C-alpha cells in the first residue's frame, strides 16, 4: 500500500510538471502564422482566373498584370480565416498608399456568397472578393483548404504560396521585391 501511494504521487507529480510545461509553452509561443508550401504552380504563370465579385462585377485576374497580386482563398466558417481577415485589410490599406503597391483579391472557398458577404462586411474587407461556384477557381489553383494564399509577380508568375493565417507583415515581406516603399502622392 505505501509503495502504491508513492507511485501514484510520482505519476501525479510528473503529469503536473508536463501540464505546467505545456501551458507555459503554449502561453509564450508566437501566434501561428502562414507556412510556405511547394505548390506545383510556383515559377509558372498564374492560372487564368475570371469570375464575378460578391457585388456582381466581372473580374479577371489578368487585369492586374504589371502589379503584384495577393490571392487569398477563405471561408467565413474557417477560424484561421477569421484571424487573418483584419491583417489582410490592414495589408491592403498599407499597399494602397504605395506608388505601386500590391493588389489584394479574395476568393470564396466552399462557402455561400451570403455568408462570405457578411464575413467581409463584419471584418472591414476592403478588396474585391471573387465568388467560386462549384469550386472551379479553387480547383484551378489546387486549393484544398482555406486559408491558402498565393503571391503573383507583376509579370503574372506565381512566386509564393502559403497555407494558414497570413499576417500583414508576412505579406509585406512577400511582395516587397515587387513594390515600392515610396508613398503615392495621394497617400
PDB file of C-alpha atoms in Angstrom:
ATOM      1  CA  UNK A   1       0.000   0.000   0.000  1.00  0.00           C
ATOM      2  CA  UNK A   2       2.747   2.526   0.820  1.00  0.00           C
ATOM      3  CA  UNK A   3       4.561   1.722  -2.407  1.00  0.00           C
ATOM      4  CA  UNK A   4       1.334   2.196  -4.404  1.00  0.00           C
ATOM      5  CA  UNK A   5       0.774   5.600  -2.784  1.00  0.00           C
ATOM      6  CA  UNK A   6       4.346   6.615  -3.657  1.00  0.00           C
ATOM      7  CA  UNK A   7       3.906   5.502  -7.315  1.00  0.00           C
ATOM      8  CA  UNK A   8       0.627   7.409  -7.613  1.00  0.00           C
ATOM      9  CA  UNK A   9       2.294  10.506  -6.126  1.00  0.00           C
ATOM     10  CA  UNK A  10       5.245  10.270  -8.534  1.00  0.00           C
ATOM     11  CA  UNK A  11       2.980   9.780 -11.550  1.00  0.00           C
ATOM     12  CA  UNK A  12       0.726  12.649 -10.448  1.00  0.00           C
ATOM     13  CA  UNK A  13       3.694  14.948  -9.938  1.00  0.00           C
ATOM     14  CA  UNK A  14       5.110  14.001 -13.341  1.00  0.00           C
ATOM     15  CA  UNK A  15       1.796  14.696 -15.063  1.00  0.00           C
ATOM     16  CA  UNK A  16       1.543  18.040 -13.261  1.00  0.00           C
ATOM     17  CA  UNK A  17       5.054  19.036 -14.394  1.00  0.00           C
ATOM     18  CA  UNK A  18       4.264  18.102 -18.003  1.00  0.00           C
ATOM     19  CA  UNK A  19       0.980  20.059 -17.900  1.00  0.00           C
ATOM     20  CA  UNK A  20       2.669  23.148 -16.447  1.00  0.00           C
ATOM     21  CA  UNK A  21       5.407  22.950 -19.092  1.00  0.00           C
ATOM     22  CA  UNK A  22       2.792  22.629 -21.843  1.00  0.00           C
ATOM     23  CA  UNK A  23       0.825  25.595 -20.516  1.00  0.00           C
ATOM     24  CA  UNK A  24       3.987  27.726 -20.362  1.00  0.00           C
ATOM     25  CA  UNK A  25       4.952  26.676 -23.890  1.00  0.00           C
ATOM     26  CA  UNK A  26       1.529  27.484 -25.328  1.00  0.00           C
ATOM     27  CA  UNK A  27       1.268  30.783 -23.468  1.00  0.00           C
ATOM     28  CA  UNK A  28       4.673  32.059 -24.594  1.00  0.00           C
ATOM     29  CA  UNK A  29       4.828  30.894 -28.207  1.00  0.00           C
ATOM     30  CA  UNK A  30       4.277  33.345 -31.017  1.00  0.00           C
ATOM     31  CA  UNK A  31       0.879  33.229 -32.727  1.00  0.00           C
ATOM     32  CA  UNK A  32       0.634  30.773 -35.570  1.00  0.00           C
ATOM     33  CA  UNK A  33       1.377  32.196 -38.956  1.00  0.00           C
ATOM     34  CA  UNK A  34       1.178  31.060 -42.525  1.00  0.00           C
ATOM     35  CA  UNK A  35       3.567  28.407 -43.738  1.00  0.00           C
ATOM     36  CA  UNK A  36       5.103  28.449 -47.205  1.00  0.00           C
ATOM     37  CA  UNK A  37       4.461  25.340 -49.261  1.00  0.00           C
ATOM     38  CA  UNK A  38       5.777  23.987 -52.554  1.00  0.00           C
ATOM     39  CA  UNK A  39       2.854  24.491 -54.886  1.00  0.00           C
ATOM     40  CA  UNK A  40       3.242  22.994 -58.367  1.00  0.00           C
ATOM     41  CA  UNK A  41       2.245  26.460 -59.619  1.00  0.00           C
ATOM     42  CA  UNK A  42       5.447  28.097 -58.337  1.00  0.00           C
ATOM     43  CA  UNK A  43       7.554  29.649 -61.109  1.00  0.00           C
ATOM     44  CA  UNK A  44       4.690  29.209 -63.600  1.00  0.00           C
ATOM     45  CA  UNK A  45       2.150  31.685 -64.984  1.00  0.00           C
ATOM     46  CA  UNK A  46      -0.853  32.143 -62.720  1.00  0.00           C
ATOM     47  CA  UNK A  47      -3.881  30.103 -63.818  1.00  0.00           C
ATOM     48  CA  UNK A  48      -6.477  32.054 -65.784  1.00  0.00           C
ATOM     49  CA  UNK A  49      -8.885  33.320 -63.154  1.00  0.00           C
ATOM     50  CA  UNK A  50     -12.136  35.035 -64.094  1.00  0.00           C
ATOM     51  CA  UNK A  51     -15.303  35.276 -62.037  1.00  0.00           C
ATOM     52  CA  UNK A  52     -17.824  37.687 -60.623  1.00  0.00           C
ATOM     53  CA  UNK A  53     -17.173  39.568 -57.410  1.00  0.00           C
ATOM     54  CA  UNK A  54     -19.572  39.395 -54.482  1.00  0.00           C
ATOM     55  CA  UNK A  55     -21.140  42.621 -55.752  1.00  0.00           C
ATOM     56  CA  UNK A  56     -21.704  41.099 -59.210  1.00  0.00           C
ATOM     57  CA  UNK A  57     -18.899  42.778 -61.163  1.00  0.00           C
ATOM     58  CA  UNK A  58     -16.729  40.722 -63.518  1.00  0.00           C
ATOM     59  CA  UNK A  59     -13.078  40.459 -62.513  1.00  0.00           C
ATOM     60  CA  UNK A  60     -10.227  38.926 -64.491  1.00  0.00           C
ATOM     61  CA  UNK A  61      -7.001  38.400 -62.529  1.00  0.00           C
ATOM     62  CA  UNK A  62      -5.006  39.193 -65.680  1.00  0.00           C
ATOM     63  CA  UNK A  63      -6.236  42.805 -65.427  1.00  0.00           C
ATOM     64  CA  UNK A  64      -3.649  43.236 -62.641  1.00  0.00           C
ATOM     65  CA  UNK A  65      -0.700  42.397 -64.935  1.00  0.00           C
ATOM     66  CA  UNK A  66       2.125  44.802 -64.156  1.00  0.00           C
ATOM     67  CA  UNK A  67       1.250  44.782 -60.459  1.00  0.00           C
ATOM     68  CA  UNK A  68       1.917  42.239 -57.712  1.00  0.00           C
ATOM     69  CA  UNK A  69      -1.208  40.419 -56.533  1.00  0.00           C
ATOM     70  CA  UNK A  70      -2.039  38.564 -53.332  1.00  0.00           C
ATOM     71  CA  UNK A  71      -4.748  35.968 -53.990  1.00  0.00           C
ATOM     72  CA  UNK A  72      -6.367  34.621 -50.816  1.00  0.00           C
ATOM     73  CA  UNK A  73      -8.838  31.718 -50.619  1.00  0.00           C
ATOM     74  CA  UNK A  74     -11.004  31.990 -47.488  1.00  0.00           C
ATOM     75  CA  UNK A  75     -14.294  30.900 -45.904  1.00  0.00           C
ATOM     76  CA  UNK A  76     -16.451  32.509 -43.240  1.00  0.00           C
ATOM     77  CA  UNK A  77     -16.544  29.259 -41.227  1.00  0.00           C
ATOM     78  CA  UNK A  78     -12.731  28.973 -41.155  1.00  0.00           C
ATOM     79  CA  UNK A  79     -11.205  30.047 -37.803  1.00  0.00           C
ATOM     80  CA  UNK A  80      -7.749  30.921 -39.226  1.00  0.00           C
ATOM     81  CA  UNK A  81      -9.530  32.970 -41.929  1.00  0.00           C
ATOM     82  CA  UNK A  82     -11.300  34.918 -39.195  1.00  0.00           C
ATOM     83  CA  UNK A  83      -7.933  35.536 -37.540  1.00  0.00           C
ATOM     84  CA  UNK A  84      -6.263  36.747 -40.728  1.00  0.00           C
ATOM     85  CA  UNK A  85      -9.113  38.928 -42.085  1.00  0.00           C
ATOM     86  CA  UNK A  86      -8.117  42.124 -40.212  1.00  0.00           C
ATOM     87  CA  UNK A  87      -4.486  41.517 -41.247  1.00  0.00           C
ATOM     88  CA  UNK A  88      -5.462  41.291 -44.918  1.00  0.00           C
ATOM     89  CA  UNK A  89      -7.456  44.518 -44.686  1.00  0.00           C
ATOM     90  CA  UNK A  90      -4.522  46.284 -42.991  1.00  0.00           C
ATOM     91  CA  UNK A  91      -2.162  44.967 -45.673  1.00  0.00           C
ATOM     92  CA  UNK A  92      -4.475  46.223 -48.432  1.00  0.00           C
ATOM     93  CA  UNK A  93      -4.777  49.644 -46.792  1.00  0.00           C
ATOM     94  CA  UNK A  94      -0.982  49.965 -46.473  1.00  0.00           C
ATOM     95  CA  UNK A  95      -0.346  48.786 -50.045  1.00  0.00           C
ATOM     96  CA  UNK A  96      -2.823  51.363 -51.379  1.00  0.00           C
ATOM     97  CA  UNK A  97      -0.503  54.091 -50.032  1.00  0.00           C
ATOM     98  CA  UNK A  98       2.388  52.882 -52.194  1.00  0.00           C
ATOM     99  CA  UNK A  99       3.028  54.133 -55.715  1.00  0.00           C
ATOM    100  CA  UNK A 100       2.983  50.540 -57.000  1.00  0.00           C
ATOM    101  CA  UNK A 101       1.516  48.615 -54.085  1.00  0.00           C
ATOM    102  CA  UNK A 102       0.232  45.074 -54.420  1.00  0.00           C
ATOM    103  CA  UNK A 103      -3.409  44.326 -55.169  1.00  0.00           C
ATOM    104  CA  UNK A 104      -5.384  42.022 -52.888  1.00  0.00           C
ATOM    105  CA  UNK A 105      -8.098  39.673 -54.199  1.00  0.00           C
ATOM    106  CA  UNK A 106     -10.111  37.234 -52.121  1.00  0.00           C
ATOM    107  CA  UNK A 107     -11.811  34.060 -53.358  1.00  0.00           C
ATOM    108  CA  UNK A 108     -14.739  32.431 -51.562  1.00  0.00           C
ATOM    109  CA  UNK A 109     -13.861  28.799 -50.774  1.00  0.00           C
ATOM    110  CA  UNK A 110     -16.676  26.285 -50.225  1.00  0.00           C
ATOM    111  CA  UNK A 111     -18.981  28.857 -48.635  1.00  0.00           C
ATOM    112  CA  UNK A 112     -22.192  30.643 -49.522  1.00  0.00           C
ATOM    113  CA  UNK A 113     -21.954  34.078 -51.077  1.00  0.00           C
ATOM    114  CA  UNK A 114     -24.259  35.451 -48.368  1.00  0.00           C
ATOM    115  CA  UNK A 115     -22.008  34.146 -45.564  1.00  0.00           C
ATOM    116  CA  UNK A 116     -18.924  35.454 -47.363  1.00  0.00           C
ATOM    117  CA  UNK A 117     -20.513  38.894 -47.818  1.00  0.00           C
ATOM    118  CA  UNK A 118     -21.468  39.041 -44.138  1.00  0.00           C
ATOM    119  CA  UNK A 119     -17.937  37.951 -43.201  1.00  0.00           C
ATOM    120  CA  UNK A 120     -16.421  40.637 -45.456  1.00  0.00           C
ATOM    121  CA  UNK A 121     -18.660  43.363 -44.037  1.00  0.00           C
ATOM    122  CA  UNK A 122     -18.018  42.412 -40.408  1.00  0.00           C
ATOM    123  CA  UNK A 123     -14.244  42.274 -40.960  1.00  0.00           C
ATOM    124  CA  UNK A 124     -13.840  45.520 -42.898  1.00  0.00           C
ATOM    125  CA  UNK A 125     -12.699  43.788 -46.068  1.00  0.00           C
ATOM    126  CA  UNK A 126     -11.529  46.493 -48.475  1.00  0.00           C
ATOM    127  CA  UNK A 127     -10.646  44.441 -51.552  1.00  0.00           C
ATOM    128  CA  UNK A 128     -12.592  42.559 -54.234  1.00  0.00           C
ATOM    129  CA  UNK A 129     -13.815  39.050 -53.471  1.00  0.00           C
ATOM    130  CA  UNK A 130     -14.467  36.541 -56.235  1.00  0.00           C
ATOM    131  CA  UNK A 131     -17.293  34.028 -55.963  1.00  0.00           C
ATOM    132  CA  UNK A 132     -16.390  30.475 -56.879  1.00  0.00           C
ATOM    133  CA  UNK A 133     -19.439  28.477 -57.922  1.00  0.00           C
ATOM    134  CA  UNK A 134     -18.651  24.779 -57.884  1.00  0.00           C
ATOM    135  CA  UNK A 135     -15.075  25.375 -56.731  1.00  0.00           C
ATOM    136  CA  UNK A 136     -13.830  25.958 -60.284  1.00  0.00           C
ATOM    137  CA  UNK A 137     -11.317  28.657 -59.269  1.00  0.00           C
ATOM    138  CA  UNK A 138     -10.056  26.722 -56.224  1.00  0.00           C
ATOM    139  CA  UNK A 139      -9.570  23.596 -58.351  1.00  0.00           C
ATOM    140  CA  UNK A 140      -7.589  25.567 -60.915  1.00  0.00           C
ATOM    141  CA  UNK A 141      -5.252  26.746 -58.178  1.00  0.00           C
ATOM    142  CA  UNK A 142      -5.084  23.346 -56.433  1.00  0.00           C
ATOM    143  CA  UNK A 143      -6.529  24.692 -53.192  1.00  0.00           C
ATOM    144  CA  UNK A 144      -7.607  22.011 -50.731  1.00  0.00           C
ATOM    145  CA  UNK A 145      -8.471  24.145 -47.700  1.00  0.00           C
ATOM    146  CA  UNK A 146      -8.606  27.743 -46.550  1.00  0.00           C
ATOM    147  CA  UNK A 147      -6.813  29.932 -45.895  1.00  0.00           C
ATOM    148  CA  UNK A 148      -4.469  29.479 -48.811  1.00  0.00           C
ATOM    149  CA  UNK A 149      -2.659  32.472 -50.263  1.00  0.00           C
ATOM    150  CA  UNK A 150      -0.636  32.965 -53.440  1.00  0.00           C
ATOM    151  CA  UNK A 151       1.714  35.789 -54.405  1.00  0.00           C
ATOM    152  CA  UNK A 152       1.736  36.658 -58.098  1.00  0.00           C
ATOM    153  CA  UNK A 153       4.535  38.801 -59.551  1.00  0.00           C
ATOM    154  CA  UNK A 154       3.808  41.792 -61.797  1.00  0.00           C
ATOM    155  CA  UNK A 155       4.724  39.588 -64.787  1.00  0.00           C
ATOM    156  CA  UNK A 156       1.950  37.129 -63.810  1.00  0.00           C
ATOM    157  CA  UNK A 157       4.125  34.360 -62.348  1.00  0.00           C
ATOM    158  CA  UNK A 158       3.227  32.561 -59.112  1.00  0.00           C
ATOM    159  CA  UNK A 159       6.187  33.314 -56.817  1.00  0.00           C
ATOM    160  CA  UNK A 160       4.984  32.154 -53.382  1.00  0.00           C
ATOM    161  CA  UNK A 161       2.269  30.030 -51.770  1.00  0.00           C
ATOM    162  CA  UNK A 162       1.182  29.929 -48.133  1.00  0.00           C
ATOM    163  CA  UNK A 163      -1.262  27.881 -46.115  1.00  0.00           C
ATOM    164  CA  UNK A 164      -2.592  29.144 -42.793  1.00  0.00           C
ATOM    165  CA  UNK A 165      -3.402  32.581 -41.438  1.00  0.00           C
ATOM    166  CA  UNK A 166      -1.214  35.241 -43.060  1.00  0.00           C
ATOM    167  CA  UNK A 167      -0.181  38.449 -41.345  1.00  0.00           C
ATOM    168  CA  UNK A 168       0.271  41.869 -42.906  1.00  0.00           C
ATOM    169  CA  UNK A 169       3.984  41.693 -42.095  1.00  0.00           C
ATOM    170  CA  UNK A 170       4.390  38.325 -43.857  1.00  0.00           C
ATOM    171  CA  UNK A 171       2.579  39.608 -46.927  1.00  0.00           C
ATOM    172  CA  UNK A 172       4.581  42.856 -46.946  1.00  0.00           C
ATOM    173  CA  UNK A 173       7.776  40.785 -46.991  1.00  0.00           C
ATOM    174  CA  UNK A 174       6.452  38.525 -49.742  1.00  0.00           C
ATOM    175  CA  UNK A 175       5.556  41.391 -52.081  1.00  0.00           C
ATOM    176  CA  UNK A 176       8.482  43.689 -51.184  1.00  0.00           C
ATOM    177  CA  UNK A 177      10.563  42.699 -54.231  1.00  0.00           C
ATOM    178  CA  UNK A 178       7.696  43.853 -56.468  1.00  0.00           C
ATOM    179  CA  UNK A 179       6.504  47.020 -54.733  1.00  0.00           C
ATOM    180  CA  UNK A 180       7.933  50.426 -53.971  1.00  0.00           C
ATOM    181  CA  UNK A 181       8.293  51.779 -50.459  1.00  0.00           C
ATOM    182  CA  UNK A 182       7.689  55.255 -51.837  1.00  0.00           C
ATOM    183  CA  UNK A 183       4.270  56.523 -50.772  1.00  0.00           C
ATOM    184  CA  UNK A 184       1.962  57.686 -53.518  1.00  0.00           C
ATOM    185  CA  UNK A 185       1.087  61.359 -53.831  1.00  0.00           C
ATOM    186  CA  UNK A 186      -2.479  60.562 -52.694  1.00  0.00           C
ATOM    187  CA  UNK A 187      -1.359  58.814 -49.507  1.00  0.00           C
TER     188      UNK A 187
END
